[in-house]
mmCIF file of C-alpha atoms and ligand atoms in Angstrom:
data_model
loop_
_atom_site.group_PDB
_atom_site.id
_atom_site.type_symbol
_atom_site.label_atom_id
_atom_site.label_comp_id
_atom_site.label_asym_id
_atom_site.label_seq_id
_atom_site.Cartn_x
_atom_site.Cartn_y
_atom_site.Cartn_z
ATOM 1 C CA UNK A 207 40.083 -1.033 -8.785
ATOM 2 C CA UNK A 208 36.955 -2.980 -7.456
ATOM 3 C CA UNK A 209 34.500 -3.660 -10.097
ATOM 4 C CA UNK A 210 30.821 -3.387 -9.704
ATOM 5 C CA UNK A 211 28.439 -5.051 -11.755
ATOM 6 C CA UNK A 212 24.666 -4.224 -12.312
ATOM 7 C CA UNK A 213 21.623 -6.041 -13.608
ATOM 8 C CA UNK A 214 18.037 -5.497 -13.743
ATOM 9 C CA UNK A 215 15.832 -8.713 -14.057
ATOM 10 C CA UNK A 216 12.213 -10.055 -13.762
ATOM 11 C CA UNK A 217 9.738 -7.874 -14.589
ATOM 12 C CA UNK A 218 10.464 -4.214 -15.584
ATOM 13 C CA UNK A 219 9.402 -1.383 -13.426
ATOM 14 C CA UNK A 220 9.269 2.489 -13.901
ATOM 15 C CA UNK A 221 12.370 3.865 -11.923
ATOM 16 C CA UNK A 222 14.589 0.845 -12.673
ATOM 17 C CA UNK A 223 16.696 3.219 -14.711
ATOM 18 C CA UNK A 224 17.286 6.140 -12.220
ATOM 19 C CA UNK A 225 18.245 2.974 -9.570
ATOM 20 C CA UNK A 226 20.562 2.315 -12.651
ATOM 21 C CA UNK A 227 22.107 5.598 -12.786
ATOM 22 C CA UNK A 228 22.275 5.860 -9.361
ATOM 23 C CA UNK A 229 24.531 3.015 -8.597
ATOM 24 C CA UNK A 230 26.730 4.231 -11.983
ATOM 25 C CA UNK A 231 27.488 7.349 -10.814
ATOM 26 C CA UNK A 232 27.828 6.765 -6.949
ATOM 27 C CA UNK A 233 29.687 3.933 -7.335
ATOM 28 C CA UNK A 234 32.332 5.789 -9.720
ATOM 29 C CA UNK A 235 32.130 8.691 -7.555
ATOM 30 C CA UNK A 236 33.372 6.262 -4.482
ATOM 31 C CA UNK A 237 36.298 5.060 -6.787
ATOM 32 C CA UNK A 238 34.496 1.698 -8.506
ATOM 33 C CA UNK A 239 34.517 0.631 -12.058
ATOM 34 C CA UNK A 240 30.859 0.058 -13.086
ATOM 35 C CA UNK A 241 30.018 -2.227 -15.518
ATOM 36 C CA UNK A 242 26.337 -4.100 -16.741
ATOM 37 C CA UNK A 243 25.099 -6.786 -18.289
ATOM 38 C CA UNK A 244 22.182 -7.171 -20.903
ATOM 39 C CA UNK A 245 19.429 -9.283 -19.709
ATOM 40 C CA UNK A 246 19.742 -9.871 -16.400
ATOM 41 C CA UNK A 247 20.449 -13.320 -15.086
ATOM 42 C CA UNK A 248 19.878 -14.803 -18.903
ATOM 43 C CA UNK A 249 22.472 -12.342 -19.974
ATOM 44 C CA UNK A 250 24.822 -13.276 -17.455
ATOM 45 C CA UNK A 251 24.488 -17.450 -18.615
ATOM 46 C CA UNK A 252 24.518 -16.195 -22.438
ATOM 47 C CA UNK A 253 27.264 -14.719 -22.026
ATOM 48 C CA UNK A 254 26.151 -11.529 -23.317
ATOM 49 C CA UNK A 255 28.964 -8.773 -23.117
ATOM 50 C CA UNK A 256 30.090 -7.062 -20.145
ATOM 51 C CA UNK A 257 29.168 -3.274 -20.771
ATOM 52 C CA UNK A 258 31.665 -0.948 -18.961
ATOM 53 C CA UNK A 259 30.203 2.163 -17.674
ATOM 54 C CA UNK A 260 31.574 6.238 -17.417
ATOM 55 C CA UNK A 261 29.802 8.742 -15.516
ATOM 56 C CA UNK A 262 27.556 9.659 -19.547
ATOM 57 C CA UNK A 263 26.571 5.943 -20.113
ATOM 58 C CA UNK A 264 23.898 6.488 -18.285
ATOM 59 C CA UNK A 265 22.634 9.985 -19.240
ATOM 60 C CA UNK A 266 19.568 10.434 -20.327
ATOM 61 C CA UNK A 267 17.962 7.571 -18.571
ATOM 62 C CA UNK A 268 16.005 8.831 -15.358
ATOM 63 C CA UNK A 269 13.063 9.918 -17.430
ATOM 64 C CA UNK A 270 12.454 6.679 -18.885
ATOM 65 C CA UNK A 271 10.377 3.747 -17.957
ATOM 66 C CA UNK A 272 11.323 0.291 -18.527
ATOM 67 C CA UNK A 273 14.610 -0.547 -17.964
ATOM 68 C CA UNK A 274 17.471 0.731 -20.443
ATOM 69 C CA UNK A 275 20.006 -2.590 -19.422
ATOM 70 C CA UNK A 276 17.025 -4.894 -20.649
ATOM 71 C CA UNK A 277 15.465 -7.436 -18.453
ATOM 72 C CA UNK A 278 14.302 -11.306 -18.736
ATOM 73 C CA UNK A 279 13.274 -13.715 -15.953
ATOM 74 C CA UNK A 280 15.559 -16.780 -15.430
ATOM 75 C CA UNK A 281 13.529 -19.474 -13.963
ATOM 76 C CA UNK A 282 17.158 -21.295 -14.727
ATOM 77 C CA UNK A 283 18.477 -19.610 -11.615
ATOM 78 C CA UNK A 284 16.112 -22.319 -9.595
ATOM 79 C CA UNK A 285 19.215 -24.966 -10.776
ATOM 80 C CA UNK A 286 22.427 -25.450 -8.492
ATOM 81 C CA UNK A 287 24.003 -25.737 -12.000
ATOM 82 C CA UNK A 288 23.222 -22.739 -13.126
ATOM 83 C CA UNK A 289 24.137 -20.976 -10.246
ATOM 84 C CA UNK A 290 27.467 -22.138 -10.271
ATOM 85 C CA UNK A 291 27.482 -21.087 -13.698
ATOM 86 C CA UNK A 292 26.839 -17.612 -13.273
ATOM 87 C CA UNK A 293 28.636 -16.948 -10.143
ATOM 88 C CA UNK A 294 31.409 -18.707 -12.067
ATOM 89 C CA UNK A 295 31.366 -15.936 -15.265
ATOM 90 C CA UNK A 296 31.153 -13.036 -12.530
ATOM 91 C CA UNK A 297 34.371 -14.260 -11.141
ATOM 92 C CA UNK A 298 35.859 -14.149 -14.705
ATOM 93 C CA UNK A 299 34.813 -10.974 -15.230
ATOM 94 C CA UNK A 300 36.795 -10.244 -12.270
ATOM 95 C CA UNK A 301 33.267 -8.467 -10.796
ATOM 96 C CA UNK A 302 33.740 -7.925 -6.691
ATOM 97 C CA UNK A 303 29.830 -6.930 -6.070
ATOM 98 C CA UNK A 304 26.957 -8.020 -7.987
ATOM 99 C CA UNK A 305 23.608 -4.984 -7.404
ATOM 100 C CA UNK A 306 20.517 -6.948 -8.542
ATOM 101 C CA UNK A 307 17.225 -4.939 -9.119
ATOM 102 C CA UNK A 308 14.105 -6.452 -9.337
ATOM 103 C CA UNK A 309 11.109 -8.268 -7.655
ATOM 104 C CA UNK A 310 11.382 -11.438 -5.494
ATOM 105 C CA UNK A 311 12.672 -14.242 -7.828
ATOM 106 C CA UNK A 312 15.750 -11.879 -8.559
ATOM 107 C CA UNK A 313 15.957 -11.398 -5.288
ATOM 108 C CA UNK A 314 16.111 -15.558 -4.806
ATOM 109 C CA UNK A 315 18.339 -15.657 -7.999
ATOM 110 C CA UNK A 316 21.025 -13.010 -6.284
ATOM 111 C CA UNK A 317 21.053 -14.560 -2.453
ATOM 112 C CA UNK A 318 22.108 -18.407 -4.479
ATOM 113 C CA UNK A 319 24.814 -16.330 -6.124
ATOM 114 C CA UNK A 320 25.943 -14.638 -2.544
ATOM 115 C CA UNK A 321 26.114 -18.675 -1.533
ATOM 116 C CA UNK A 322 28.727 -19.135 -4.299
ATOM 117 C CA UNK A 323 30.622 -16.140 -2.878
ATOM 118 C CA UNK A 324 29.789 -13.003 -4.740
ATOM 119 C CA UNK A 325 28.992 -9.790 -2.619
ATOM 120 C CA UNK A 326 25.361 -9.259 -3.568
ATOM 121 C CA UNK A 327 23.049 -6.452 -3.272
ATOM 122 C CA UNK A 328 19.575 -6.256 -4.046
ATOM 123 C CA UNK A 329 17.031 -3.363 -4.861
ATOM 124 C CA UNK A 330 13.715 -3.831 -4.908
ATOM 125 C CA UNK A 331 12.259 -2.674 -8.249
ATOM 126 C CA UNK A 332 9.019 -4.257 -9.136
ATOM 127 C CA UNK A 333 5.413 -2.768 -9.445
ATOM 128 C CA UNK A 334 3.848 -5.760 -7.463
ATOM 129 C CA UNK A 335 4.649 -3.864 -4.021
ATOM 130 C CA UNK A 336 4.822 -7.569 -2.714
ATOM 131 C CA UNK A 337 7.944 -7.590 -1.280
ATOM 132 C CA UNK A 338 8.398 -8.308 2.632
ATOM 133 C CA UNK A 339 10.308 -5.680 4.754
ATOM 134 C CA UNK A 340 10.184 -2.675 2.694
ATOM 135 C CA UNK A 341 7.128 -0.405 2.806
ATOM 136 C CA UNK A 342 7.654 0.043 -1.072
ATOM 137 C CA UNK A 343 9.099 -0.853 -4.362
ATOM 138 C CA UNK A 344 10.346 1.282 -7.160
ATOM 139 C CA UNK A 345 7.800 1.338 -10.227
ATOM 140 C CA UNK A 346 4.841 1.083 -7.693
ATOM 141 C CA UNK A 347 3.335 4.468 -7.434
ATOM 142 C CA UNK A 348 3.967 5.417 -11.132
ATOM 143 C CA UNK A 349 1.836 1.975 -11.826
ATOM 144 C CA UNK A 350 -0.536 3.264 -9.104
ATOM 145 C CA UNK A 351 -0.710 6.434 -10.859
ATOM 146 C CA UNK A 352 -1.194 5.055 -14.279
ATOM 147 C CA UNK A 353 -4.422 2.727 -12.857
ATOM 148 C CA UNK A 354 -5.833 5.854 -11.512
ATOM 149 C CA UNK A 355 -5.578 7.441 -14.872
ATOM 150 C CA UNK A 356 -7.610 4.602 -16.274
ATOM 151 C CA UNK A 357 -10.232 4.832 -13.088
ATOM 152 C CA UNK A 358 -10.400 8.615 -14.357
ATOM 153 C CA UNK A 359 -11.365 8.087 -17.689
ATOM 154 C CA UNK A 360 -13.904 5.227 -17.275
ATOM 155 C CA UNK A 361 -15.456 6.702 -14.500
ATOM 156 C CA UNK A 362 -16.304 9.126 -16.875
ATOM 157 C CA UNK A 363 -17.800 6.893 -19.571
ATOM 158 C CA UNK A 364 -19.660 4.682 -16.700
ATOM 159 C CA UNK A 365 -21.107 7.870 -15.523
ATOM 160 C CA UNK A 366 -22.740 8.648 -18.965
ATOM 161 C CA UNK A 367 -24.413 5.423 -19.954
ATOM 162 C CA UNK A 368 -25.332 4.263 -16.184
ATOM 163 C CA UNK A 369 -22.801 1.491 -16.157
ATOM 164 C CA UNK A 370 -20.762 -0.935 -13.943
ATOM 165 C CA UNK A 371 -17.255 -0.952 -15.146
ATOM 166 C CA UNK A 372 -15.120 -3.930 -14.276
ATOM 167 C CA UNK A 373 -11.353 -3.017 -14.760
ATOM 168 C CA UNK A 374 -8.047 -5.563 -14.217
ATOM 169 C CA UNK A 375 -5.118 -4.650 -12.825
ATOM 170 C CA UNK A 376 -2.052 -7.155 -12.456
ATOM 171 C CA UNK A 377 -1.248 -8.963 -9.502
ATOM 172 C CA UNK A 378 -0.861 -12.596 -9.853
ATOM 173 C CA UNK A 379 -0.330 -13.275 -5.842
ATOM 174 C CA UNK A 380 -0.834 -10.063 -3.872
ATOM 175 C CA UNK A 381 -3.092 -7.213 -4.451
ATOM 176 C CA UNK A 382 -1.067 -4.164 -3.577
ATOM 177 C CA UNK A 383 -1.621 -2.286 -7.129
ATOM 178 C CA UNK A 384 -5.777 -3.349 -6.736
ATOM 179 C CA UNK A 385 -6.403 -2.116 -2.882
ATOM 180 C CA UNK A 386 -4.053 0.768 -3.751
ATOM 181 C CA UNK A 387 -5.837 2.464 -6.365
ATOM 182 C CA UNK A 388 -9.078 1.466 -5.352
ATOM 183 C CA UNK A 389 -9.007 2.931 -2.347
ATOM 184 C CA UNK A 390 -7.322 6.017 -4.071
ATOM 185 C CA UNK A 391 -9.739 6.207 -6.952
ATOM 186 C CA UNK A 392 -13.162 5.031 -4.858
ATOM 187 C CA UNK A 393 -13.979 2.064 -6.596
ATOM 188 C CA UNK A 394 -17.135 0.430 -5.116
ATOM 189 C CA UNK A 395 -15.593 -3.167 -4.825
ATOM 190 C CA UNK A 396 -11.782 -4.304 -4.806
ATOM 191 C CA UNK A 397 -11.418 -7.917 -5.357
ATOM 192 C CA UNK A 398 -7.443 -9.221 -3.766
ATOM 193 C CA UNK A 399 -6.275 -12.838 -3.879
ATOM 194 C CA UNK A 400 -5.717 -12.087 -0.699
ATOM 195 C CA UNK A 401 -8.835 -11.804 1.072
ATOM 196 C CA UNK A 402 -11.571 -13.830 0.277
ATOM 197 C CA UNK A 403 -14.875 -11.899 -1.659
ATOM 198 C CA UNK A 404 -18.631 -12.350 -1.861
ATOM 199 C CA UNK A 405 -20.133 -12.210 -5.215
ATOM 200 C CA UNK A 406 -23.434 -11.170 -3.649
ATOM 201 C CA UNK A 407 -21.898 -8.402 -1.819
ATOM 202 C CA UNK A 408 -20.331 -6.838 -4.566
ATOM 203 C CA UNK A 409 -24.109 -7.101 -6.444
ATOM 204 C CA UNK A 410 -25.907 -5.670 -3.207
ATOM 205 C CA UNK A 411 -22.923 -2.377 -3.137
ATOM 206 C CA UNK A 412 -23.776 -1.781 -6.710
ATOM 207 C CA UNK A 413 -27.174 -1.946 -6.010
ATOM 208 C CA UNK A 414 -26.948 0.368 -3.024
ATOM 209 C CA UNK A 415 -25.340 2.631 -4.927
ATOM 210 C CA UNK A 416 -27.329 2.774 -7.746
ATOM 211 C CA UNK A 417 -30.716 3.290 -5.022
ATOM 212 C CA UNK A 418 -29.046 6.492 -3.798
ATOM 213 C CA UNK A 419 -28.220 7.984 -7.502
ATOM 214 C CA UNK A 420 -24.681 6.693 -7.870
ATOM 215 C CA UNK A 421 -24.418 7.052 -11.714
ATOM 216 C CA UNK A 422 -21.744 3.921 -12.058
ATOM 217 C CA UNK A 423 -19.539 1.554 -10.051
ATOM 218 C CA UNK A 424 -16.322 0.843 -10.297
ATOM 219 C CA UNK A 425 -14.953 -3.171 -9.248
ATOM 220 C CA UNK A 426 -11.582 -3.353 -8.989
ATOM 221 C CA UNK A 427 -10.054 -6.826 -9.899
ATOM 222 C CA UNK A 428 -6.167 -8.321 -9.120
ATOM 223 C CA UNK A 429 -5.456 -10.626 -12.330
ATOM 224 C CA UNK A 430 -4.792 -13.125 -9.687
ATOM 225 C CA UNK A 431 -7.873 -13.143 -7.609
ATOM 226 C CA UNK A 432 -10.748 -13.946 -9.944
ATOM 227 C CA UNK A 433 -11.837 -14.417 -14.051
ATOM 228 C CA UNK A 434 -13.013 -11.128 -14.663
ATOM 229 C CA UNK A 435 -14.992 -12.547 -17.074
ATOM 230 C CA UNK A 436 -16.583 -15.638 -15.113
ATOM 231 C CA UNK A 437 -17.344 -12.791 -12.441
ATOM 232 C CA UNK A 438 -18.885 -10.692 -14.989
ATOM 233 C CA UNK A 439 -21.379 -13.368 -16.128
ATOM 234 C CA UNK A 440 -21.892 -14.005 -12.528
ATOM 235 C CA UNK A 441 -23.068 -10.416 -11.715
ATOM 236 C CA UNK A 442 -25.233 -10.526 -14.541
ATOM 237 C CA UNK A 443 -27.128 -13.381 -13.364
ATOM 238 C CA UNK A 444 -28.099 -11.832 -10.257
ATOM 239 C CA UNK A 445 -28.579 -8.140 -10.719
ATOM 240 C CA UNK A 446 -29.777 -6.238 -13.695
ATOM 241 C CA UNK A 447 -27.064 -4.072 -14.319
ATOM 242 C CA UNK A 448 -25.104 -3.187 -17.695
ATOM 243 C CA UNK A 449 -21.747 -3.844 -17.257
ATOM 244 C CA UNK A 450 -18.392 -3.260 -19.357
ATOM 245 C CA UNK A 451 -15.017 -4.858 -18.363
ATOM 246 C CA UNK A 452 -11.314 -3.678 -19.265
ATOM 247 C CA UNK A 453 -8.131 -5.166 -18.427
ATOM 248 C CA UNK A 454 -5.302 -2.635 -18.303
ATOM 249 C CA UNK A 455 -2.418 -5.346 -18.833
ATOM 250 C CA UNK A 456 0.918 -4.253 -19.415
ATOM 251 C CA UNK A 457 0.164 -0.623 -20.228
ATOM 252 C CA UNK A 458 0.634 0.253 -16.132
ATOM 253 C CA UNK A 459 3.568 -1.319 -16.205
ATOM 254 C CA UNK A 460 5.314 0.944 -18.496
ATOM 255 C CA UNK A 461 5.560 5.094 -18.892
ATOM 256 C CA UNK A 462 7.403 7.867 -17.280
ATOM 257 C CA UNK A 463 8.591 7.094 -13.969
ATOM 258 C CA UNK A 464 6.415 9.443 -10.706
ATOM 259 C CA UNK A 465 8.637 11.860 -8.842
ATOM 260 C CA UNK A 466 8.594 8.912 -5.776
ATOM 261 C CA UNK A 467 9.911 6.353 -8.359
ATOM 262 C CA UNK A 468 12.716 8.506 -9.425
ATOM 263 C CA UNK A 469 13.199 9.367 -5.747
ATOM 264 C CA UNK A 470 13.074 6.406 -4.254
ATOM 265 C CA UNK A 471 15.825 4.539 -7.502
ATOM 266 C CA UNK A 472 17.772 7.230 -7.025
ATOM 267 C CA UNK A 473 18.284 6.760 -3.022
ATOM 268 C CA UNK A 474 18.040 2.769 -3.187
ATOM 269 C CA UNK A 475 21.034 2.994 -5.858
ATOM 270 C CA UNK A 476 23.088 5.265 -3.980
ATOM 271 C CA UNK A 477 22.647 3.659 -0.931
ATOM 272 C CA UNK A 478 23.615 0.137 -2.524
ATOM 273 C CA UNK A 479 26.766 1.148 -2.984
ATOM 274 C CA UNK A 480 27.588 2.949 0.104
ATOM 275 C CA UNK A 481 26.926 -0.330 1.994
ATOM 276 C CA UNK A 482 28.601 -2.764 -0.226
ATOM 277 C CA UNK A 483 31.685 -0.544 0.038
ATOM 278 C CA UNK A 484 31.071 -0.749 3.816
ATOM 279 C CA UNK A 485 31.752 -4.260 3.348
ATOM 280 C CA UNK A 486 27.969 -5.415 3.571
ATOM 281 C CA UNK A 487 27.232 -8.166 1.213
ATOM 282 C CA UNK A 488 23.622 -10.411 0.970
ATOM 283 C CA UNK A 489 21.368 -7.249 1.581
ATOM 284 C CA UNK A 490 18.616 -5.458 0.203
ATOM 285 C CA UNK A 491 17.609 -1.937 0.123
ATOM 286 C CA UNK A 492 14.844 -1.096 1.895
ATOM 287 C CA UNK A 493 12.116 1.574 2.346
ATOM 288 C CA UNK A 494 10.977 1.933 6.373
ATOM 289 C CA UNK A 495 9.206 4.921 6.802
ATOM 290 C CA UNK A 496 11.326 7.722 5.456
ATOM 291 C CA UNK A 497 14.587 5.905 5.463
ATOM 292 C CA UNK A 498 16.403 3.517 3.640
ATOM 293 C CA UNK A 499 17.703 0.518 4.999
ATOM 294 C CA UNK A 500 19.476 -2.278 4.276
ATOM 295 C CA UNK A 501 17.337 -5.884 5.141
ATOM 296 C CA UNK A 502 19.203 -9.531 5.111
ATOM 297 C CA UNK A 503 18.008 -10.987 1.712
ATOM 298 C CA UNK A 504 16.816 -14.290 3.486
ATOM 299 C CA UNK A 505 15.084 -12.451 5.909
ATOM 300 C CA UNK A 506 11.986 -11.549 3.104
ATOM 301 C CA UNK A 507 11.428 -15.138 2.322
ATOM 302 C CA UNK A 508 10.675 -16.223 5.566
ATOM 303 C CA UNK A 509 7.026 -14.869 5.337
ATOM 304 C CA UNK A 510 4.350 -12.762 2.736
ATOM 305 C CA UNK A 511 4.333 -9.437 3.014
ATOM 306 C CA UNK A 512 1.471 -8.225 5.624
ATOM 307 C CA UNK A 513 -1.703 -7.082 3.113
ATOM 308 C CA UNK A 514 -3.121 -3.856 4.520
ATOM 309 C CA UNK A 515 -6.358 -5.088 5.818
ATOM 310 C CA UNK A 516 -7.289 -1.899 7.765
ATOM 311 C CA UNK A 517 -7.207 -0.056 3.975
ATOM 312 C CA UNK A 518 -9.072 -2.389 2.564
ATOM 313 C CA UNK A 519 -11.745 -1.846 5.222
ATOM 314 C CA UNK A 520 -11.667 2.048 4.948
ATOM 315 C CA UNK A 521 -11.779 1.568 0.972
ATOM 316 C CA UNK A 522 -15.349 -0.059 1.444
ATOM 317 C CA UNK A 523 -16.774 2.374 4.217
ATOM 318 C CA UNK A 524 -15.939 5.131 1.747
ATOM 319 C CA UNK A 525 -17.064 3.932 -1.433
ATOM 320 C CA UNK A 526 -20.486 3.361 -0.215
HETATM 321 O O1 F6P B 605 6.279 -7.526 -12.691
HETATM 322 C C1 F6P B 605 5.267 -8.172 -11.985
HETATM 323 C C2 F6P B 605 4.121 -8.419 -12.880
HETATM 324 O O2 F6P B 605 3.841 -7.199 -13.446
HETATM 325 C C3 F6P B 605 2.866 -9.034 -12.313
HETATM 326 O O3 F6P B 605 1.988 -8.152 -11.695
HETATM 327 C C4 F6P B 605 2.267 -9.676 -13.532
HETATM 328 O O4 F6P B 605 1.421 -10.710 -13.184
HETATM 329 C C5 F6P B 605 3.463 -10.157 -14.261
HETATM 330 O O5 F6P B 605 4.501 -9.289 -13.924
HETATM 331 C C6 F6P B 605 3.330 -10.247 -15.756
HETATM 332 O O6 F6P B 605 4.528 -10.736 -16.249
HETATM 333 P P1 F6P B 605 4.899 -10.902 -17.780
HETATM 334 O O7 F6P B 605 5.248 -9.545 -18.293
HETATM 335 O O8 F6P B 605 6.066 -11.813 -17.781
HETATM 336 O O9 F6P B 605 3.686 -11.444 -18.460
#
């Protein structure tokens, strides 16, 4: 019987564990044995166990965030000899197909490992959004929902003592999570590494809005794109405003995977393992439009993913 092995690595992402359970119980429904390994990568080098899988392993599971098989990055994975290494334990494991979920640099990690000869499938599970050729990633819109949450509740405060609220979200490179629920939750100003800002403009909108009664302002920041708390001071100095700042951190990155999320790991996973037992191999799952499809790995490398610049436009003609 062919054997399929699953990991999940990088950073964790709400709907990692209904891809999980997807590619379980598809992949024994076409006839595979299923098995997983702790830790991603690391857990492959460390030689942590090889869990095998039945159809209840994963029971349980599609309600939860995180991700139940445990996750680590591997900067390791960057070494030829590590990558022999790996590949190497996978073959002793006697593992035919190797489903990798997670952001970019497991995506990187699984196409060196598809060099060394294991059949490799990716699925893109990250809550970055950043990765090229599929419209979106699994643990996105739950992360999108959770910012909004936060926009909610301090709009609330900033409303009642007359307040400019500064709020980060992550995003280290790319600003998919910031535009995202800025433009869904109105803030005033989104600030994106990947477009340049203007300090004074984001003083002169908070001023505009404060000459037509706006009651607060909301200034969206990517982790990546600016010290909230340089741009804070910076505000102060030239506007007379009272301002608060909060940095969500990890809490969007965790909690009860959206509808979408569960949707969209549950299709990605199923649709790994039809194609691998197609005979595809160095592929990733991807979202275009309503379908899935599966994308060359090497193929999302080549350039950044295109950042949305018409939204961001629209996002600051309606939060005037
Ligand atoms: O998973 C991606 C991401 O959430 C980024 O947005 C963020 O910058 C980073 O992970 C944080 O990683 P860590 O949990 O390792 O600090």
């Amino acid at each position: 019987m062919k054997k399929i092995a699953v990991i999940t690595s990088g950073g964790d992402a709400p709907g990692m564990n209904a891809a999980l359970r997807a590619v379980v119980r598809k992949g024994i429904y076409c006839g595979y044995q299923v098995c997983g390994i702790q830790r991603g990568f690391t857990g492959l080098l460390n030689g942590n166990p090889v869990i095998d899988f039945e159809l209840g392993s994963v029971a349980d599971i599609i309600q939860r965030g995180g991700t139940f098989l445990l996750t680590a990055r591997a900067p390791e994975m960057f070494q030829t000899e590590f990558q022999i290494k790996a590949a190497e334990r996978l073959k002793s494991e006697s593992v035919d197909s190797l489903v990798v979920i997670g952001g970019e640099g497991s995506f990187m990690g699984a196409m060196t490992l598809e060099k060394q000869g294991i059949r490799t499938a990716c699925i893109p599970g990250t809550i970055d959004n950043d990765i090229n050729g599929t419209d979106q990633t699994i643990g996105f819109d739950t992360a999108v929902n959770t910012i909004l949450d936060a926009i909610n509740r301090l709009r609330d405060t900033a409303t009642s003592h007359e307040r400019v609220f500064l709020l980060e979200v992550m995003g280290r490179q790319t600003g998919y999570l910031a535009l995202t629920a800025g433009l869904a939750g109105g803030a005033e100003s989104i600030v994106v590494p990947e477009m340049d800002y203007d300090l004074s403009q984001i003083c002169s909108r908070i001023m505009q809005g404060i000459k037509r009664q706006k009651t607060h302002s909301i200034i969206i920041v990517a982790e990546g794109a600016a010290n909230i708390y340089e741009m804070n001071e910076a505000i102060k100095k030239q506007i007379e405003v009272e301002t608060r700042i909060t940095v969500l951190g990890h809490i969007q990155r965790g909690g009860s995977p959206s509808a979408v999320d569960r949707l969209l790991g549950s299709r990605m996973g199923a649709a790994a393992v039809d194609w691998l037992a197609e005979g595809k191999s160095g592929f990733f799952t991807a979202l275009r439009g309503q379908e899935i499809v599966p994308v060359a790995l090497d193929g999302c490398f080549a350039d950044r993913k295109p950042f949305p610049e018409e939204l961001y436009r629209l996002a600051m003609i309606l939060s005037r």
